[in-house]
């Protein structure tokens, strides 16, 4: 809980998150030094080979901060922008992706605690990284302006009464298609964010939204993908006798060399017809195991399993599931703890359509992002794509 009562958001790269809304620009030089520029001198003593450079700058510096807006208030709105420039000597292709986002509560003060929409109790340390209300009330519209033309990344151009805004909590994770956007040496584009806060009251005081993203400039299109994401083999699973296997199971390793606590899981199916994850009845009762939860991380002996059971409730996807607070009771939720080098089995059950019917997950892909707290006090996102083989 900060001294000021205003809320804030920032767009920046991981490593410069300021406890605000973060969306990031990575000052990257992928591919630098792979192409040489040659100059022919008059004498052999001066023959030289010079490597070209790729250098992406933000507002004329190597800073990663793209957008930083403080003290937003109910019904407030505005716009902020940054300039991305190829400051190198070689043309490069711009890449953009969003790794994850957090909506910290930052504590709860007196007026915030009295708000009917506030879900965390009073206290300077109250709330978690995903329990703030601002993300449900902050709307964004993000675009690149390239040679005077608007290219929307989040939201869309206002049309027919639709102003094109998207809730911050609904922002998609993963790579964004920039259509092989090529920047010549010295060329710049503007990164523009329009924002507004609607239908909010004291519950958003001191809340923030942090969106971790990245830009990179590469020598060739599709040379890298942001965020860097590992694809893992997954299995479509379900109870014996079910007509469909509506769950997904896969492994999550701890490669950090220290204890890792999984606090939250973001679930984003590629199939947009899948809008819910819910076992509906509070128990999956699978043949081979009984997790009795919608999200479960089974860890090795000596570590701590994690789970969330929404009971008869459901979790909208895409969206975050908080292992520490989203269960129907205190016993229906627990964060997972993994020792260094260990592997957990992750189970998500069951994926459903808008009608609430279970859907077959064979041949499907799901982007799953884990928010992880490490023993040294740092937080990091672990993005994976779980892919089940087809028939």
XYZ file of C-alpha atoms in Angstrom:
391
model
C 0.000 0.000 0.000
C 1.690 3.197 -1.144
C 1.345 6.570 0.575
C -0.682 7.938 -2.332
C -4.217 6.700 -2.870
C -4.052 6.689 -6.657
C -3.644 3.577 -8.763
C -1.073 3.145 -11.473
C 0.087 1.109 -14.403
C 3.315 0.749 -16.326
C 4.494 -0.967 -19.460
C 8.095 -2.099 -19.166
C 10.365 -5.105 -19.483
C 11.038 -7.644 -16.724
C 13.722 -6.321 -14.431
C 12.382 -2.771 -14.309
C 8.923 -3.493 -12.969
C 8.065 -0.644 -10.685
C 5.025 -2.059 -8.935
C 2.892 -0.417 -11.587
C 1.269 -1.727 -14.889
C 4.135 -3.220 -16.833
C 4.329 -3.827 -20.518
C 7.803 -4.104 -21.734
C 10.192 -3.257 -24.390
C 13.331 -5.291 -24.457
C 16.219 -3.296 -25.788
C 17.441 -6.189 -27.870
C 20.075 -6.720 -30.508
C 19.293 -10.231 -31.629
C 21.411 -11.188 -34.595
C 23.917 -8.381 -34.090
C 27.323 -9.138 -35.526
C 26.095 -11.796 -37.932
C 26.392 -9.552 -41.015
C 29.626 -7.715 -41.882
C 29.937 -4.380 -43.620
C 33.114 -4.190 -45.735
C 35.098 -1.125 -46.744
C 37.809 -1.154 -49.420
C 40.850 0.950 -48.471
C 43.656 2.189 -50.699
C 46.402 0.167 -48.987
C 46.310 -3.363 -47.703
C 47.347 -2.188 -44.259
C 43.968 -0.510 -43.827
C 41.694 -3.287 -45.062
C 38.910 -3.611 -42.523
C 35.870 -5.731 -41.801
C 33.175 -4.044 -39.745
C 30.227 -5.842 -38.159
C 26.838 -4.230 -38.521
C 24.665 -3.526 -35.503
C 21.060 -3.902 -34.470
C 20.160 -1.587 -31.594
C 16.580 -1.019 -30.457
C 16.152 2.057 -28.275
C 13.178 3.440 -26.360
C 12.795 7.224 -26.325
C 16.380 7.611 -27.468
C 17.935 5.456 -24.729
C 18.403 1.805 -23.893
C 15.692 2.087 -21.257
C 13.099 -0.664 -21.099
C 10.294 1.539 -19.785
C 7.656 2.021 -22.481
C 4.627 3.293 -20.558
C 4.537 4.511 -16.953
C 1.299 6.049 -15.699
C 0.702 6.829 -12.022
C -2.301 7.966 -9.962
C -5.067 6.828 -12.280
C -8.494 7.445 -10.748
C -12.078 6.246 -11.298
C -13.431 7.503 -14.634
C -9.957 8.789 -15.505
C -8.547 8.381 -18.988
C -5.521 9.376 -20.987
C -2.822 8.370 -23.429
C 0.910 7.785 -23.253
C 3.476 6.962 -25.902
C 7.066 5.945 -26.468
C 9.274 5.946 -29.541
C 11.013 2.747 -30.639
C 13.955 3.361 -32.939
C 16.402 1.210 -34.843
C 19.587 2.976 -33.774
C 21.825 0.427 -35.485
C 23.366 0.262 -38.940
C 21.371 -2.716 -40.229
C 17.665 -3.095 -41.017
C 15.807 -5.307 -38.573
C 12.433 -6.918 -38.002
C 10.447 -5.883 -34.938
C 9.053 -8.631 -32.691
C 6.631 -8.217 -29.796
C 5.106 -10.515 -27.188
C 3.538 -10.489 -23.729
C 4.891 -12.913 -21.128
C 2.432 -12.328 -18.301
C 0.806 -9.774 -16.065
C 0.067 -9.202 -12.396
C -2.581 -7.156 -10.611
C -1.089 -6.482 -7.146
C -3.317 -5.285 -4.320
C -0.463 -3.385 -2.610
C -2.270 -3.421 0.712
C -5.737 -2.227 1.715
C -6.365 1.128 3.422
C -9.469 2.244 5.350
C -11.658 3.523 2.482
C -10.592 0.609 0.306
C -11.551 -1.905 2.997
C -15.034 -0.353 3.231
C -15.668 -0.692 -0.532
C -18.217 -3.374 -1.374
C -16.093 -4.707 -4.258
C -12.944 -5.118 -2.145
C -12.138 -8.773 -1.480
C -8.987 -8.435 0.655
C -9.011 -7.462 4.350
C -7.619 -4.233 5.767
C -3.842 -4.128 6.230
C -0.676 -2.678 4.747
C 0.447 -6.131 3.556
C -2.974 -7.398 2.550
C -3.599 -8.996 -0.824
C -1.461 -10.795 -3.348
C 0.054 -10.373 -6.785
C -3.228 -11.163 -8.541
C -5.906 -9.929 -6.117
C -6.060 -6.214 -6.973
C -9.268 -4.928 -8.561
C -7.710 -2.417 -10.979
C -7.218 -5.055 -13.692
C -10.995 -5.548 -13.822
C -11.575 -1.808 -14.284
C -8.655 -0.656 -16.426
C -9.220 -0.715 -20.181
C -6.404 -0.519 -22.717
C -6.003 0.141 -26.413
C -2.432 -0.291 -27.674
C -1.077 0.394 -31.129
C 2.073 0.959 -33.147
C 2.071 4.002 -35.406
C 4.143 3.120 -38.465
C 4.625 5.884 -41.028
C 1.373 7.470 -39.905
C -0.633 4.212 -40.006
C -2.149 2.696 -36.847
C -1.385 -0.989 -36.277
C -3.359 -2.197 -33.237
C -1.793 -4.751 -30.897
C -4.374 -4.710 -28.099
C -7.944 -3.730 -28.907
C -8.877 -2.226 -32.245
C -9.723 0.983 -34.039
C -13.022 2.543 -32.886
C -15.806 1.546 -35.255
C -19.625 1.659 -35.222
C -19.863 2.677 -31.577
C -17.291 0.113 -30.426
C -14.372 2.093 -29.036
C -11.992 -0.886 -29.240
C -10.818 -1.063 -25.610
C -9.880 -4.345 -23.876
C -9.857 -5.006 -20.138
C -6.317 -5.283 -18.795
C -7.272 -8.595 -17.177
C -8.264 -9.968 -20.616
C -5.018 -9.190 -22.440
C -3.757 -12.246 -24.347
C -0.372 -13.694 -23.502
C 2.113 -14.901 -26.098
C 3.530 -13.566 -29.381
C 1.783 -10.849 -31.379
C 1.831 -10.783 -35.191
C 3.453 -7.580 -36.475
C 3.352 -8.731 -40.087
C 7.137 -8.757 -40.673
C 7.493 -5.115 -39.663
C 10.920 -4.027 -40.956
C 12.715 -1.006 -39.502
C 15.451 0.584 -41.586
C 18.483 2.069 -39.809
C 17.312 5.220 -38.075
C 13.604 4.443 -38.574
C 11.233 4.949 -35.646
C 7.737 3.828 -34.728
C 5.512 5.102 -31.933
C 4.083 2.765 -29.301
C 0.851 4.376 -28.093
C -1.349 3.292 -25.181
C -4.803 4.734 -24.559
C -6.274 3.911 -21.155
C -9.342 4.578 -19.073
C -10.771 3.442 -15.738
C -14.468 2.731 -15.587
C -17.077 1.555 -13.066
C -14.603 1.708 -10.187
C -14.556 3.119 -6.685
C -12.353 2.974 -3.614
C -11.592 -0.711 -4.176
C -8.872 0.236 -6.713
C -6.960 2.511 -4.324
C -3.237 1.675 -4.395
C -3.861 -1.240 -6.811
C -1.636 -1.625 -9.842
C -1.339 -3.601 -13.048
C 2.001 -4.918 -14.302
C 2.262 -6.329 -17.813
C 5.585 -7.960 -18.673
C 6.305 -7.867 -22.365
C 9.179 -7.486 -24.765
C 10.277 -6.109 -28.091
C 13.248 -7.355 -30.056
C 14.895 -6.325 -33.306
C 16.152 -9.252 -35.374
C 18.042 -9.665 -38.599
C 15.488 -12.029 -40.132
C 11.713 -12.322 -39.649
C 10.647 -15.036 -37.195
C 14.258 -15.377 -36.036
C 13.029 -15.426 -32.447
C 9.606 -15.532 -30.836
C 8.673 -13.487 -27.791
C 8.081 -14.531 -25.150
C 10.525 -17.409 -25.303
C 8.234 -20.382 -24.736
C 8.857 -24.096 -24.431
C 6.391 -26.545 -25.971
C 5.784 -29.612 -23.791
C 4.111 -32.906 -24.577
C 0.724 -33.224 -22.914
C -1.924 -35.918 -22.587
C -5.672 -35.510 -22.906
C -7.174 -37.113 -19.782
C -10.547 -37.775 -18.235
C -12.520 -40.183 -16.053
C -13.020 -43.735 -17.248
C -16.297 -44.006 -19.112
C -16.466 -40.362 -20.189
C -17.214 -39.765 -23.852
C -14.462 -37.148 -24.059
C -11.090 -36.560 -22.416
C -11.640 -32.949 -21.362
C -8.517 -32.532 -19.218
C -4.875 -31.849 -20.003
C -1.891 -33.271 -18.114
C 1.804 -32.392 -18.529
C 5.059 -31.918 -16.598
C 6.463 -28.737 -15.070
C 10.155 -28.755 -14.072
C 11.965 -26.507 -11.607
C 15.227 -25.526 -13.368
C 16.062 -22.530 -11.159
C 18.550 -24.138 -8.781
C 16.488 -23.028 -5.784
C 13.094 -23.704 -4.245
C 10.226 -22.465 -6.414
C 6.665 -21.734 -5.271
C 3.945 -21.751 -7.928
C 1.409 -19.136 -6.837
C -0.804 -18.615 -9.899
C -1.576 -20.274 -13.228
C -2.781 -18.510 -16.393
C -4.702 -20.779 -18.779
C -5.184 -19.748 -22.419
C -6.446 -22.376 -24.887
C -5.683 -21.857 -28.562
C -9.235 -23.010 -29.323
C -11.312 -19.915 -28.515
C -14.460 -22.055 -28.158
C -12.998 -23.229 -24.845
C -14.048 -20.612 -22.293
C -14.171 -22.450 -18.954
C -12.132 -24.795 -16.808
C -14.308 -26.528 -14.241
C -14.902 -29.993 -12.843
C -18.307 -28.590 -11.749
C -18.868 -31.040 -8.921
C -15.751 -30.486 -6.835
C -14.247 -33.854 -7.718
C -12.875 -35.364 -10.889
C -12.802 -38.928 -9.589
C -10.483 -40.149 -12.326
C -9.776 -43.832 -12.633
C -6.031 -43.550 -11.978
C -6.140 -40.715 -9.468
C -8.579 -38.500 -7.597
C -7.366 -34.931 -7.446
C -10.759 -33.373 -6.648
C -9.625 -30.055 -8.082
C -9.836 -27.977 -11.253
C -6.100 -27.199 -11.230
C -3.664 -29.586 -9.567
C 0.134 -29.814 -9.340
C 1.300 -33.194 -8.056
C 4.833 -32.869 -6.680
C 7.401 -35.520 -5.640
C 7.535 -36.790 -2.068
C 8.943 -34.159 0.236
C 7.590 -31.237 -1.791
C 4.185 -29.576 -1.479
C 1.311 -30.285 -3.865
C -0.693 -27.354 -5.175
C -4.365 -27.212 -6.087
C -7.517 -25.184 -6.508
C -11.002 -26.637 -6.223
C -13.702 -24.166 -7.192
C -16.368 -26.569 -5.977
C -19.347 -26.119 -8.267
C -17.780 -22.887 -9.550
C -15.876 -22.338 -12.736
C -12.804 -20.478 -13.960
C -13.057 -18.312 -17.058
C -10.297 -18.811 -19.614
C -8.197 -17.138 -20.730
C -7.521 -16.077 -17.176
C -5.553 -16.522 -13.973
C -6.238 -19.096 -11.270
C -4.814 -18.149 -7.864
C -3.659 -21.282 -6.046
C -3.707 -19.426 -2.743
C -7.148 -17.817 -2.791
C -9.491 -19.083 -5.531
C -10.743 -22.255 -3.822
C -14.237 -22.511 -2.386
C -12.713 -22.937 1.082
C -9.320 -22.679 2.792
C -8.798 -26.408 2.324
C -9.608 -26.187 -1.385
C -6.535 -24.150 -2.290
C -2.781 -24.469 -1.830
C 0.336 -23.146 -3.545
C 2.771 -25.716 -4.911
C 6.395 -25.849 -3.724
C 9.092 -27.605 -5.781
C 12.640 -28.343 -4.719
C 15.475 -27.557 -7.169
C 15.594 -29.992 -10.072
C 12.234 -31.642 -9.345
C 9.245 -32.026 -11.642
C 5.525 -31.661 -10.933
C 2.642 -33.186 -12.871
C 0.118 -30.513 -13.822
C -3.521 -31.433 -14.337
C -6.189 -29.049 -15.703
C -9.749 -30.373 -15.747
C -12.175 -29.902 -17.429
C -12.219 -27.615 -20.467
C -15.727 -26.534 -21.450
C -17.512 -24.482 -24.087
C -19.949 -21.599 -23.559
C -22.768 -24.074 -22.952
C -20.779 -25.651 -20.141
C -20.260 -28.917 -22.018
C -16.928 -30.719 -21.778
C -14.773 -30.633 -24.905
C -12.338 -33.249 -26.218
C -8.746 -32.037 -25.708
C -7.011 -34.508 -28.024
C -5.018 -32.551 -30.603
C -5.407 -29.258 -28.708
C -2.839 -26.670 -27.578
C -3.033 -24.667 -24.364
C -0.707 -21.808 -23.398
C -0.098 -22.151 -19.661
C 1.883 -19.495 -17.785
C 3.010 -20.058 -14.209
C 3.736 -17.204 -11.823
C 6.610 -18.434 -9.671
C 8.204 -17.003 -6.519
C 11.803 -18.098 -5.952
C 13.607 -18.581 -2.661
C 15.791 -15.510 -3.309
C 12.693 -13.311 -3.340
C 12.378 -12.788 -7.080
C 9.239 -13.463 -9.116
C 9.254 -14.866 -12.619
C 6.851 -16.141 -15.240
C 7.259 -19.600 -16.782
C 5.399 -19.754 -20.115
C 4.693 -23.145 -21.684
C 2.554 -24.456 -24.509
C 1.031 -27.820 -23.621
C 0.322 -29.782 -26.809
C -1.676 -32.993 -26.935
C -1.126 -35.264 -29.953
C -3.956 -35.738 -32.431
C -5.735 -38.997 -33.192
